[in-house]
mmCIF file of C-alpha atoms and ligand atoms in Angstrom:
data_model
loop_
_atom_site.group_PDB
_atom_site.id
_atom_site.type_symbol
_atom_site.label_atom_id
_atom_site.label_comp_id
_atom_site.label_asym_id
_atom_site.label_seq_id
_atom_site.Cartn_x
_atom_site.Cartn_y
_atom_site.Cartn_z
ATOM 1 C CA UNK R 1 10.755 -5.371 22.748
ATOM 2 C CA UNK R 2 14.173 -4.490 20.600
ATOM 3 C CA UNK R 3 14.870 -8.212 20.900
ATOM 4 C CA UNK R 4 11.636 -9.752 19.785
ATOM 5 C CA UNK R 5 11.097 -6.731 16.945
ATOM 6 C CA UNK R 6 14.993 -7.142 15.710
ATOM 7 C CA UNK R 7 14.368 -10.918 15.605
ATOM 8 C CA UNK R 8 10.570 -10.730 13.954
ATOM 9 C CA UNK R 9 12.172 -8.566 11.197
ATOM 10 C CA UNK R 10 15.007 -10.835 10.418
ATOM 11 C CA UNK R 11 12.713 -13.463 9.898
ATOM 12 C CA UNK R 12 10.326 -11.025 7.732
ATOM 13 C CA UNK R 13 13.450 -10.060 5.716
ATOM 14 C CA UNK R 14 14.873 -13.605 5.262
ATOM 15 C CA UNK R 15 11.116 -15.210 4.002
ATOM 16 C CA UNK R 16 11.205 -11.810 1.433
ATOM 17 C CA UNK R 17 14.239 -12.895 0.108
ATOM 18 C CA UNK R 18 13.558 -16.120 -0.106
ATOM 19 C CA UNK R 19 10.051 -15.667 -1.768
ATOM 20 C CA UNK R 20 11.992 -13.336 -3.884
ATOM 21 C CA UNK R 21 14.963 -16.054 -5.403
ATOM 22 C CA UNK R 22 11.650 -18.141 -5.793
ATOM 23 C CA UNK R 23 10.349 -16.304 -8.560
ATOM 24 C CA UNK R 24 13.428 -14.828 -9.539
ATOM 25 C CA UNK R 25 13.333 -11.424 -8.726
ATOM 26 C CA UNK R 26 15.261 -8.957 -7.048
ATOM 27 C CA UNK R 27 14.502 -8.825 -3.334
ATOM 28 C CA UNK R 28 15.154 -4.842 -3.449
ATOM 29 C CA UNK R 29 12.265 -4.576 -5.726
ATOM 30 C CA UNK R 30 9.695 -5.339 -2.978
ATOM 31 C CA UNK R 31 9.757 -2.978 -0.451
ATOM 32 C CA UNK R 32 8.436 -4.220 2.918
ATOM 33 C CA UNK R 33 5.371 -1.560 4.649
ATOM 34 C CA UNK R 34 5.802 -1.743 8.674
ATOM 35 C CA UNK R 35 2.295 -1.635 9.484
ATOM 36 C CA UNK R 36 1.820 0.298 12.621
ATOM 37 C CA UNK R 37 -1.439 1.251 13.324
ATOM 38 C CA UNK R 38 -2.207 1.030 16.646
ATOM 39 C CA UNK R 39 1.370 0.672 18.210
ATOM 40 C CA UNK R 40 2.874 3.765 19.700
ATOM 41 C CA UNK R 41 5.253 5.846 18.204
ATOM 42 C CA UNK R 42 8.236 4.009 20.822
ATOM 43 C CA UNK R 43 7.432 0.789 18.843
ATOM 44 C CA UNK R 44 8.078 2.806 15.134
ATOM 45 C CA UNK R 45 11.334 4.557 16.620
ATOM 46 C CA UNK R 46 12.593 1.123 17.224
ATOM 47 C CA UNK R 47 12.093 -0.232 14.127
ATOM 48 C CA UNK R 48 13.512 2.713 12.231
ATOM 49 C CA UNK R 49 16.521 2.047 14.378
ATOM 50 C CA UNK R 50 16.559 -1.226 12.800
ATOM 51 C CA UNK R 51 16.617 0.035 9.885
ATOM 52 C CA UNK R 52 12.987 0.256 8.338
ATOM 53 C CA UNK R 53 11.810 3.036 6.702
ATOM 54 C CA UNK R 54 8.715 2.386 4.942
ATOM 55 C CA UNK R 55 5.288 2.389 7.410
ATOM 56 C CA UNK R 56 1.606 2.311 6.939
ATOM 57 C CA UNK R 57 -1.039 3.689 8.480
ATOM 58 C CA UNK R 58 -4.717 3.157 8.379
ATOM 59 C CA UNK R 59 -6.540 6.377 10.392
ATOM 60 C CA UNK R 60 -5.574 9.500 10.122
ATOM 61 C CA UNK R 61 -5.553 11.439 13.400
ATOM 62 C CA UNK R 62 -3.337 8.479 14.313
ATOM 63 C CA UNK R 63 -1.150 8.806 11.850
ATOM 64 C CA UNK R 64 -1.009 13.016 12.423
ATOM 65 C CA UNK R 65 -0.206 12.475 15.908
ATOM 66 C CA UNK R 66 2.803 10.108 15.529
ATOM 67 C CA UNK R 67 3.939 12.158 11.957
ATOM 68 C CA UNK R 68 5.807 15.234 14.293
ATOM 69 C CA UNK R 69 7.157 13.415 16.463
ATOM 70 C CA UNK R 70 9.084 10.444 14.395
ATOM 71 C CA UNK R 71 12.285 10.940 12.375
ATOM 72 C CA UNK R 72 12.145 13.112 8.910
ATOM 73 C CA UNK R 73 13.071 10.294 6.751
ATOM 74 C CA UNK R 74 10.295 7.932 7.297
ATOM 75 C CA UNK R 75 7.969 7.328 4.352
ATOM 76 C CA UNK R 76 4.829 7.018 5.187
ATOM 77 C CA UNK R 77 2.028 4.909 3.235
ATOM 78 C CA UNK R 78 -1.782 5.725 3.932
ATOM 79 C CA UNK R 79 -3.239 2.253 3.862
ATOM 80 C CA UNK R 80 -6.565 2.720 5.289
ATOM 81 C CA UNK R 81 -9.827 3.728 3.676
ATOM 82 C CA UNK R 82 -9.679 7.470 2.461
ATOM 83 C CA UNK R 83 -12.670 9.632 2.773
ATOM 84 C CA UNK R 84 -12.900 12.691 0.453
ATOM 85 C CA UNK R 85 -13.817 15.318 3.648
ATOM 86 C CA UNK R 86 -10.367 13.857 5.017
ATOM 87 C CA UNK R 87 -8.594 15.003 2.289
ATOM 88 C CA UNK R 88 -7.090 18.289 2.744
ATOM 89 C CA UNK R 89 -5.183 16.797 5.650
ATOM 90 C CA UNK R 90 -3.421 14.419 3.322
ATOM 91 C CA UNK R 91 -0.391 16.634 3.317
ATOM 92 C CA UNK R 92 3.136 16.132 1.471
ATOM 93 C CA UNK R 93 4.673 14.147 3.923
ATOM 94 C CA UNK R 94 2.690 11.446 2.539
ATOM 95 C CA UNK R 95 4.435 8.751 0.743
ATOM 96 C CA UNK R 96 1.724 6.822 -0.926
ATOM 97 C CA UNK R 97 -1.841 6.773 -0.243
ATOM 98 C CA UNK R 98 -3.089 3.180 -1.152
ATOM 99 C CA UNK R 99 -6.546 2.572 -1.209
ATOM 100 C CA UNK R 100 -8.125 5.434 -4.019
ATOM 101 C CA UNK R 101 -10.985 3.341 -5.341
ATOM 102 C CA UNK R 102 -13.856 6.473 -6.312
ATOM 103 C CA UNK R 103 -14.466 9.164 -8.146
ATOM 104 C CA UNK R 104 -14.996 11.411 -5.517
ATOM 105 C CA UNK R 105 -11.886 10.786 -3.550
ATOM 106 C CA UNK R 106 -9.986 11.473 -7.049
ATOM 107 C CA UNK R 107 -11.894 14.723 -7.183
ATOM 108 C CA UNK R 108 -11.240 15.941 -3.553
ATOM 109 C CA UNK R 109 -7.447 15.169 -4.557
ATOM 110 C CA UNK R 110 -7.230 17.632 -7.490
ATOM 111 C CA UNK R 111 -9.288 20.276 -5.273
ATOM 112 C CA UNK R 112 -6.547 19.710 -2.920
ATOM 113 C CA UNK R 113 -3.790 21.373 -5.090
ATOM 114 C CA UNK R 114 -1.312 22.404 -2.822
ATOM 115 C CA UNK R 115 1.013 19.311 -3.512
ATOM 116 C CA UNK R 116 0.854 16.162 -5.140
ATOM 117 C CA UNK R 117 -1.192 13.346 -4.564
ATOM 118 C CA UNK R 118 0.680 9.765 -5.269
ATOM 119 C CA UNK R 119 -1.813 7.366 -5.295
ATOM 120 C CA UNK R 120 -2.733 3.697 -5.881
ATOM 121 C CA UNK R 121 -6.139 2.193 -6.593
ATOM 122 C CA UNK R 122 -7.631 -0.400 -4.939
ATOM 123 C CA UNK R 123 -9.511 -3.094 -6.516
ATOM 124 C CA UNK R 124 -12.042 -5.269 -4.785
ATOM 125 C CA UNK R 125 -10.490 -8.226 -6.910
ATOM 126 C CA UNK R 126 -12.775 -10.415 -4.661
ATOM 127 C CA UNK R 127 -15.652 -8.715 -5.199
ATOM 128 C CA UNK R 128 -16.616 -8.866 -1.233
ATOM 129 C CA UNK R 129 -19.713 -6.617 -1.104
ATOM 130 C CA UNK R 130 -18.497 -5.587 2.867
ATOM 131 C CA UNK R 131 -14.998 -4.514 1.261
ATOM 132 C CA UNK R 132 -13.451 -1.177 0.145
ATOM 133 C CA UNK R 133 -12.014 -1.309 -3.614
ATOM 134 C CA UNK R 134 -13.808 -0.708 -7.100
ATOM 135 C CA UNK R 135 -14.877 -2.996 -8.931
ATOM 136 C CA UNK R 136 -12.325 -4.213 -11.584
ATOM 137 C CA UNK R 137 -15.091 -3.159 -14.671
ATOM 138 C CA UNK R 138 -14.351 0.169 -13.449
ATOM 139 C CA UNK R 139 -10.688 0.831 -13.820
ATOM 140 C CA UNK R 140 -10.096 2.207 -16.973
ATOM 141 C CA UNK R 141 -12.840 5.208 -16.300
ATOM 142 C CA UNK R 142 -10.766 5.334 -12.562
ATOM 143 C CA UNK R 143 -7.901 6.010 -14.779
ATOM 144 C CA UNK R 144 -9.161 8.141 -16.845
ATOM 145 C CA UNK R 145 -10.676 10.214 -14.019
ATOM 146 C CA UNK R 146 -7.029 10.499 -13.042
ATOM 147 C CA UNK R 147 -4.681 11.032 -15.913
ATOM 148 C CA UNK R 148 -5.082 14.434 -17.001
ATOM 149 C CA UNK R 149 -4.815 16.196 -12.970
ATOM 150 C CA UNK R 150 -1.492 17.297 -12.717
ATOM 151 C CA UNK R 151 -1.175 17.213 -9.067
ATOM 152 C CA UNK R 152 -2.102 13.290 -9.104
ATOM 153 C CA UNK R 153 -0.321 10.620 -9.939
ATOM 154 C CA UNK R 154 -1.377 7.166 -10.245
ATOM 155 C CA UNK R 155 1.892 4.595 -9.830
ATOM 156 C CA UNK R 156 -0.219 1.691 -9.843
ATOM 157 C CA UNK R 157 -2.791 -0.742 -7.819
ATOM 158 C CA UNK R 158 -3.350 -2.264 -4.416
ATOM 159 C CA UNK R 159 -5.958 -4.963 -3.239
ATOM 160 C CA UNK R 160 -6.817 -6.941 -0.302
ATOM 161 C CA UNK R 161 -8.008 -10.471 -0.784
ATOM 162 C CA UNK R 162 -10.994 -12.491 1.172
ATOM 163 C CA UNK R 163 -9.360 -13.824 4.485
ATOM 164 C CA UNK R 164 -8.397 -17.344 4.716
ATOM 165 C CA UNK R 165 -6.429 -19.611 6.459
ATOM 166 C CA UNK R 166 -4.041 -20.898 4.209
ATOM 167 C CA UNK R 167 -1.985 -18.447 2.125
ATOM 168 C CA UNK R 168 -2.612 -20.436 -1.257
ATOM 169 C CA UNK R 169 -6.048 -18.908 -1.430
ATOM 170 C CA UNK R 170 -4.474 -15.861 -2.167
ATOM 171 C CA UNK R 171 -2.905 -16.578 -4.792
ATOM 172 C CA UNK R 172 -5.475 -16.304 -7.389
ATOM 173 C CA UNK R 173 -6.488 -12.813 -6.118
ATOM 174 C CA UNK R 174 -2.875 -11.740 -6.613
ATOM 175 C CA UNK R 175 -2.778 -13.013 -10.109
ATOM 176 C CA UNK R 176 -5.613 -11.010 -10.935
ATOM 177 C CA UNK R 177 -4.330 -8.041 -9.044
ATOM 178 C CA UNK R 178 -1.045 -8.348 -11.398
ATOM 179 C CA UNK R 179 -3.404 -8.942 -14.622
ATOM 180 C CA UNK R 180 -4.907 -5.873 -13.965
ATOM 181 C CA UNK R 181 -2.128 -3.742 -13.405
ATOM 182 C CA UNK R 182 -1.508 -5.292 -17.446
ATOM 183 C CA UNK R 183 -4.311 -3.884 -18.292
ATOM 184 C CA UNK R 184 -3.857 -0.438 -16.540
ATOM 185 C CA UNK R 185 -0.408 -0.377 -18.795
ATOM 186 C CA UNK R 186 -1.973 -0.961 -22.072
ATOM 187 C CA UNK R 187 -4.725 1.657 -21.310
ATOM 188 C CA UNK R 188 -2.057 4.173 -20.010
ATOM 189 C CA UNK R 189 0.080 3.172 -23.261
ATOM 190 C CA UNK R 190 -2.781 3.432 -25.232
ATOM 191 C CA UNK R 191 -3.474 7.217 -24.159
ATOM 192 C CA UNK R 192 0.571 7.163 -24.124
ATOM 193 C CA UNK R 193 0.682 7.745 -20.936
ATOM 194 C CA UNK R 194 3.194 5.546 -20.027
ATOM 195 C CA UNK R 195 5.874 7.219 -20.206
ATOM 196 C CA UNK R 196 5.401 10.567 -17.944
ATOM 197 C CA UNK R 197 5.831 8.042 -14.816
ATOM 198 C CA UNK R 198 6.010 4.646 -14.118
ATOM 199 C CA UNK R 199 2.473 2.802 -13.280
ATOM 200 C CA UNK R 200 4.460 -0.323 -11.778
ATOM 201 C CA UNK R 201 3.385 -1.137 -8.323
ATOM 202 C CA UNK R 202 1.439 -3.553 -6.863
ATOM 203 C CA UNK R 203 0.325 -3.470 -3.174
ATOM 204 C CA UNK R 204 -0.433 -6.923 -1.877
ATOM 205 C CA UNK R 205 0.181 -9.651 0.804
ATOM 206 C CA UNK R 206 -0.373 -8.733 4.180
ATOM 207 C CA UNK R 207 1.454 -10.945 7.248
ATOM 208 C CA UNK R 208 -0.626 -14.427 6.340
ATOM 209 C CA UNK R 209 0.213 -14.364 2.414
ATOM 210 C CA UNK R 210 3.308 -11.829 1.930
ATOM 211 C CA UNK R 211 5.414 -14.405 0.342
ATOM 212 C CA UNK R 212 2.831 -15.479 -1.886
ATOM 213 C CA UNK R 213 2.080 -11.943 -2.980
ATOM 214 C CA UNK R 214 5.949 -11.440 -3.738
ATOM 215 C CA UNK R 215 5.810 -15.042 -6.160
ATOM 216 C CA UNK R 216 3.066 -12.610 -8.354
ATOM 217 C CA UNK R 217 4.634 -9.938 -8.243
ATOM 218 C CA UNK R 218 4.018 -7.830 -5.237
ATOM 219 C CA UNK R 219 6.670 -4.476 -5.249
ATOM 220 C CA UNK R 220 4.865 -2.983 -2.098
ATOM 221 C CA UNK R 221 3.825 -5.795 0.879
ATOM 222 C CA UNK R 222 1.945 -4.340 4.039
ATOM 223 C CA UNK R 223 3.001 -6.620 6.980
ATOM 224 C CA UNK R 224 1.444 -5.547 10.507
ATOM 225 C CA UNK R 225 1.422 -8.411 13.302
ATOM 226 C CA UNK R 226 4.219 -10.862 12.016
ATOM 227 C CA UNK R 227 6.476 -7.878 12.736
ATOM 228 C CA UNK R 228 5.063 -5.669 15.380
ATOM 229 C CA UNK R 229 2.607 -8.526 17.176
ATOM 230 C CA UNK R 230 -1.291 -8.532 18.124
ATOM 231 C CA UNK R 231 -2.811 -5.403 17.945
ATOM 232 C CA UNK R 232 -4.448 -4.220 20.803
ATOM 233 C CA UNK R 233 -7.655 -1.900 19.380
ATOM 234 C CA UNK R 234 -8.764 -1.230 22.809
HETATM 235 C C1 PLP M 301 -3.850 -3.729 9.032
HETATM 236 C C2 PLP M 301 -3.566 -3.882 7.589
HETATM 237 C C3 PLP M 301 -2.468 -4.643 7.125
HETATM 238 C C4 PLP M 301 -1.564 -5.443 8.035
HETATM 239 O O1 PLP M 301 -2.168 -6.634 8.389
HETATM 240 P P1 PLP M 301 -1.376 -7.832 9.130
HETATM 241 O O2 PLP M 301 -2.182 -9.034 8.849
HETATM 242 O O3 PLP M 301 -1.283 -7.479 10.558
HETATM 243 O O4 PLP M 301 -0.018 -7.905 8.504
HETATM 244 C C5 PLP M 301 -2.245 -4.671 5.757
HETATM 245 N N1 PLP M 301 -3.034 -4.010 4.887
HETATM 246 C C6 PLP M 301 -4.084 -3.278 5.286
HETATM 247 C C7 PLP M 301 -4.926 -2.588 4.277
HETATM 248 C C8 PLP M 301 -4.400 -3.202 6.650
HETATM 249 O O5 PLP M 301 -5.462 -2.484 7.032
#
């Protein structure tokens, strides 16, 4: 496995890089998410031996079983859909939860006081009625749901476009994704906002479209199979 996973992410790394020089940014400004649902916590020891630190998870007794036994210095993302009676188990040694898109989720967070919650909304950007995310019309009163909890902090948005094929299909959806985010600014610089902490990520491009995603402006990509192979949900 060492072999194929060292090889996988050297590829990964090089096609970041190069997407990267393509639209002239700085590679270390996108930070690459193993995704590792459903491999074993062997498989995520490996790759931290490799060097990655960054993983994402989508369910959360998975994630609670693999959290005590992997090294301290992993930062772990929450990528799956968040429930608000799952909540209080959302402890600190959680990086980033990704995919806040309700008002009830934000409200189970500021119940849940015992730490901070750093979050990222996610926006159905398009509009798939069988898809998690709000609705972009409702960002602003997201945001404003959020601003004022001190144990919550909002560092910017995350979205997952309708499959297809070819990468370029994307691309839109990641333009929209980085409009937003615009917008989010303004309203946060508006309320000034701003300024208490950065709202400057954006969570897009999965395996299929990462390099797209990181030509619009991607700081957070979430790559699970081009790195770690099929999953297996059996
Ligand atoms: C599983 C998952 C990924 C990884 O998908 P791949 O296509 O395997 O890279 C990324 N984002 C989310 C939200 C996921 O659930």
């Amino acid at each position: 496995m060492t072999d194929t996973l060292a090889r996988r992410l050297a590829e990964i790394e090089e096609r970041k890089l190069l997407a990267a020089q393509r639209a002239s940014r700085h590679n270390e400004d996108v930070t690459l998410v193993a995704v590792s649902k459903t491999f074993d916590a062997d498989v995520i020891r490996e790759a931290h031996s490799l060097g990655v630190r960054h993983f994402g998870e989508s369910y959360l007794q998975e994630w609670q079983s693999k959290v005590d036994v992997l090294p301290e210095d992993i930062k772990w993302h929450f990528i799956g859909h968040v429930q608000s009676n799952k909540i209080k188990h959302f402890d600190g040694r959680l990086h980033l939860v990704h995919a806040v898109d309700r008002a009830s989720v934000i409200k189970a967070m500021k119940k849940e006081d015992a730490h901070q919650h750093d979050i990222l909304l996610q926006i159905n950007v398009g509009g798939e009625a069988q898809k998690s995310g709000a609705d972009p019309a409702q960002l602003e009163a997201l945001l404003e749901r959020c601003v004022n909890i001190p144990n919550i902090k909002i560092h910017g948005l995350m979205t997952v476009p309708p499959y297809h094929d070819d990468a370029e299909e994307s691309r839109p959806y990641f333009v929209a994704l980085q409009r937003l985010l615009d917008r989010a600014r303004t309203w946060l610089d508006r309320h000034e906002l701003l300024l208490e902490h950065p709202c400057d990520q954006l969570s897009m491009g999965m395996s299929g479209d990462f390099e797209v995603a990181i030509e619009e402006g991607a700081t957070l990509i979430r790559v699970g199979s081009a790195l770690f192979g099929e999953r297996d949900y059996s």
